[in-house]
C-alpha positions as semicolon CSV with decimal commas, in nm:
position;residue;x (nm);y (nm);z (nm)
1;X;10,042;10,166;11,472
2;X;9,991;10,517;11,403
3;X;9,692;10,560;11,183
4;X;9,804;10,816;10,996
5;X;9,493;10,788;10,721
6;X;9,284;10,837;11,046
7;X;9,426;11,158;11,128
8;X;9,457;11,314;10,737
9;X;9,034;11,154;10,748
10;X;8,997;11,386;11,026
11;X;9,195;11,705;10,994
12;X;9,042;11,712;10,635
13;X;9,213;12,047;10,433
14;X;9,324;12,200;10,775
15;X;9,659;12,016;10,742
16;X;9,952;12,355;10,617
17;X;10,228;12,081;10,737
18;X;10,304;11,716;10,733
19;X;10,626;11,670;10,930
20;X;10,802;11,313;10,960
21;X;11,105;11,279;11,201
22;X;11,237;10,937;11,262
23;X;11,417;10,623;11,100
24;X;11,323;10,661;10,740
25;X;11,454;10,458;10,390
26;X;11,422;10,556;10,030
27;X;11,076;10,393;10,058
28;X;10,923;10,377;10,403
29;X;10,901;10,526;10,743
30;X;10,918;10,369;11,042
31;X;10,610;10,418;11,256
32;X;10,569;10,276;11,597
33;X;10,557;9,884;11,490
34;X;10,542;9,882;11,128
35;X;10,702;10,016;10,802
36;X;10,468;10,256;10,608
37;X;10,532;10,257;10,239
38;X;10,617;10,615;10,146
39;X;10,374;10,564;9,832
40;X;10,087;10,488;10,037
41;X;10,132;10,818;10,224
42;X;10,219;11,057;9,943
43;X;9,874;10,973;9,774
44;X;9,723;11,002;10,146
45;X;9,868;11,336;10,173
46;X;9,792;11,483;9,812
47;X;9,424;11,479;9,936
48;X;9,478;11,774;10,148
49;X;9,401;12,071;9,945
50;X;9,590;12,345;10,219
51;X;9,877;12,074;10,256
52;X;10,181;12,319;10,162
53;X;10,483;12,131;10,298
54;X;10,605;11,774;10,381
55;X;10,927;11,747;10,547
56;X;11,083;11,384;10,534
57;X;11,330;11,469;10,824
58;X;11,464;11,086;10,843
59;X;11,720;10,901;10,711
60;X;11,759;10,905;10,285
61;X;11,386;11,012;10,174
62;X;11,488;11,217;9,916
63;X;11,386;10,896;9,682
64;X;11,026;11,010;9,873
65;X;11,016;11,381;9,680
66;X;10,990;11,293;9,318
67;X;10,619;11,115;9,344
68;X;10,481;11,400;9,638
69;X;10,608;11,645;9,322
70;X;10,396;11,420;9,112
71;X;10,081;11,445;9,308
72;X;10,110;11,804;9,349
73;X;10,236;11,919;9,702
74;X;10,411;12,249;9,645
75;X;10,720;12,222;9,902
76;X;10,892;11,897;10,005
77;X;11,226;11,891;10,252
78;X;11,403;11,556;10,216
79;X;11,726;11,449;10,296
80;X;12,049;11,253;10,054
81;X;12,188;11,088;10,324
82;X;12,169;10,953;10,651
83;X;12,124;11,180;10,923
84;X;12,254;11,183;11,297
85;X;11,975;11,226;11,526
86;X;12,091;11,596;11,704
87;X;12,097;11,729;11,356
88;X;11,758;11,620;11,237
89;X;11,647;11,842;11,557
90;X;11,842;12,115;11,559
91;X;11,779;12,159;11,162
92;X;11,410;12,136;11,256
93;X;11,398;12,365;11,598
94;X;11,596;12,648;11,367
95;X;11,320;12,619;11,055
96;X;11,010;12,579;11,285
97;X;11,140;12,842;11,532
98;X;11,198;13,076;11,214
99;X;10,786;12,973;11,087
100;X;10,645;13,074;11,390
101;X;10,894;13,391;11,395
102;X;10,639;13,477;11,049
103;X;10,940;13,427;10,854
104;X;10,832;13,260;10,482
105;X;10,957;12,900;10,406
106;X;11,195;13,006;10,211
107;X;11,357;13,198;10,448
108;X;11,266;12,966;10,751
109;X;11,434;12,717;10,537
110;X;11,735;12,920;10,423
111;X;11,843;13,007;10,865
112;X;11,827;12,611;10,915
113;X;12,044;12,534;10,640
114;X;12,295;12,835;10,727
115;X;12,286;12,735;11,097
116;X;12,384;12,342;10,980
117;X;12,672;12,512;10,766
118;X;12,762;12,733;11,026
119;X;12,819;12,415;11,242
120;X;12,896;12,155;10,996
121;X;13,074;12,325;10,702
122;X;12,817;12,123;10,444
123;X;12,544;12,311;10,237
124;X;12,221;12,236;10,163
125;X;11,991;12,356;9,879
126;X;11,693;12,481;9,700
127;X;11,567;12,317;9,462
128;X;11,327;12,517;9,193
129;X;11,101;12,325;8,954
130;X;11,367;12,022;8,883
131;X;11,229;11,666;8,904
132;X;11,445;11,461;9,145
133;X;11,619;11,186;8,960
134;X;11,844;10,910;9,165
135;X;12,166;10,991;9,038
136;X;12,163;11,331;9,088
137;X;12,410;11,427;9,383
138;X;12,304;11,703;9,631
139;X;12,433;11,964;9,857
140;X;12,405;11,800;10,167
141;X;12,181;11,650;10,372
142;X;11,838;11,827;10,327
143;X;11,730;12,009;10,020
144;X;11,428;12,158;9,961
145;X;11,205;12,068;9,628
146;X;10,998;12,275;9,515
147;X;10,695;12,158;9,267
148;X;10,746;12,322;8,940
149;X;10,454;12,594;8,904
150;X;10,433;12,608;9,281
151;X;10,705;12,843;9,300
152;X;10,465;13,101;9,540
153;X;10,466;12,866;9,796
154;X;10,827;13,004;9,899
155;X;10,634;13,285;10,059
156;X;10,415;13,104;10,272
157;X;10,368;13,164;10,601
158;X;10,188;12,982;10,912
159;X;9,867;13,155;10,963
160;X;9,869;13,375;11,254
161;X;9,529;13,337;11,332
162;X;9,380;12,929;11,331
163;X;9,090;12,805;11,506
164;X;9,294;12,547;11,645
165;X;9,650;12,362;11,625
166;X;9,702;11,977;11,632
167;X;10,026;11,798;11,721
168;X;10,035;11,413;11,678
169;X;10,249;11,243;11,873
170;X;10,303;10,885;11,877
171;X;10,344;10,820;12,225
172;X;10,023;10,921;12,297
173;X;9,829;10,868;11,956
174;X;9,578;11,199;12,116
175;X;9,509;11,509;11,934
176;X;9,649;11,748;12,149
177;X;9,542;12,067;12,128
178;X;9,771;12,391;12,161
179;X;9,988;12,593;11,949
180;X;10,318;12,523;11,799
């Protein structure tokens, strides 16, 4: 399994973004052989004080945002829905490509969502302050949740100058060190 405790344990407060892509529920994601229990991780992750966004980019986590709201993380991107596997990475090439452009979240968020309507014809939207509730019905299939109070986080931007970038992958399970 990915130890993803491990990782948060040793990247303490130098973690800006926690990014999930894979087969995902309402309460887990799938990690290499197990289930994690999304509840587990969301306290895991509120212990990162620079931690500014998670993005759930699996299958249905928008059940996921309500308790990472709780626990304070400023900016969460979930999905409604399930989500074909192409779209999960083109909707995340177009936001990360727009981050390390300098563009803010917001708008880094905004070009991924207009590039998935541009191809798809379906919206999705920004969501200011609002608790998440089950029944509610969204603009389809990521939104973007945004801890009330924590509205400034819409203008951040990745750092342009770090003393070092880490990408987990779970082939691997190395730190590898480079930039994004």
């Amino acid at each position: 399994t990915i130890d993803i405790s491990r990782y948060v344990t040793d990247l303490k407060d130098r973690i800006n973004i926690f990014h999930y892509g894979g087969h995902a529920g309402s309460q887990e994601i799938f990690l290499q052989d197990q289930a994690a229990n999304s509840d587990g991780i969301a306290q895991i992750l509120a212990l990162q004080k620079e931690l500014k966004v998670v993005f759930l980019n699996g299958c249905s986590t928008r059940a996921q945002v309500g308790l990472l709201q709780e626990l304070g993380i400023p900016a969460i991107i979930a999905t409604s829905i399930p989500i074909a596997d192409q779209a999960a990475r083109t909707f995340s090439d177009v936001f990360y490509r727009a981050l390390a452009e300098d563009h803010t979240l917001e708008e880094a968020y905004k070009l991924a969502a207009a590039n998935h309507l541009m191809s798809s014809g379906q919206p999705a939207g920004i969501n200011r302050g609002v608790r998440v509730r089950k029944e509610e019905v969204e603009p389809l299939p990521w939104g973007l949740y945004i801890t009330e109070g924590k509205e400034a986080v819409l203008n951040w931007k990745i750092p342009r100058q770090s003393a070092g970038s880490f990408i987990v992958r779970g082939a691997g399970l190395k730190y590898q060190s480079g930039t994004i």
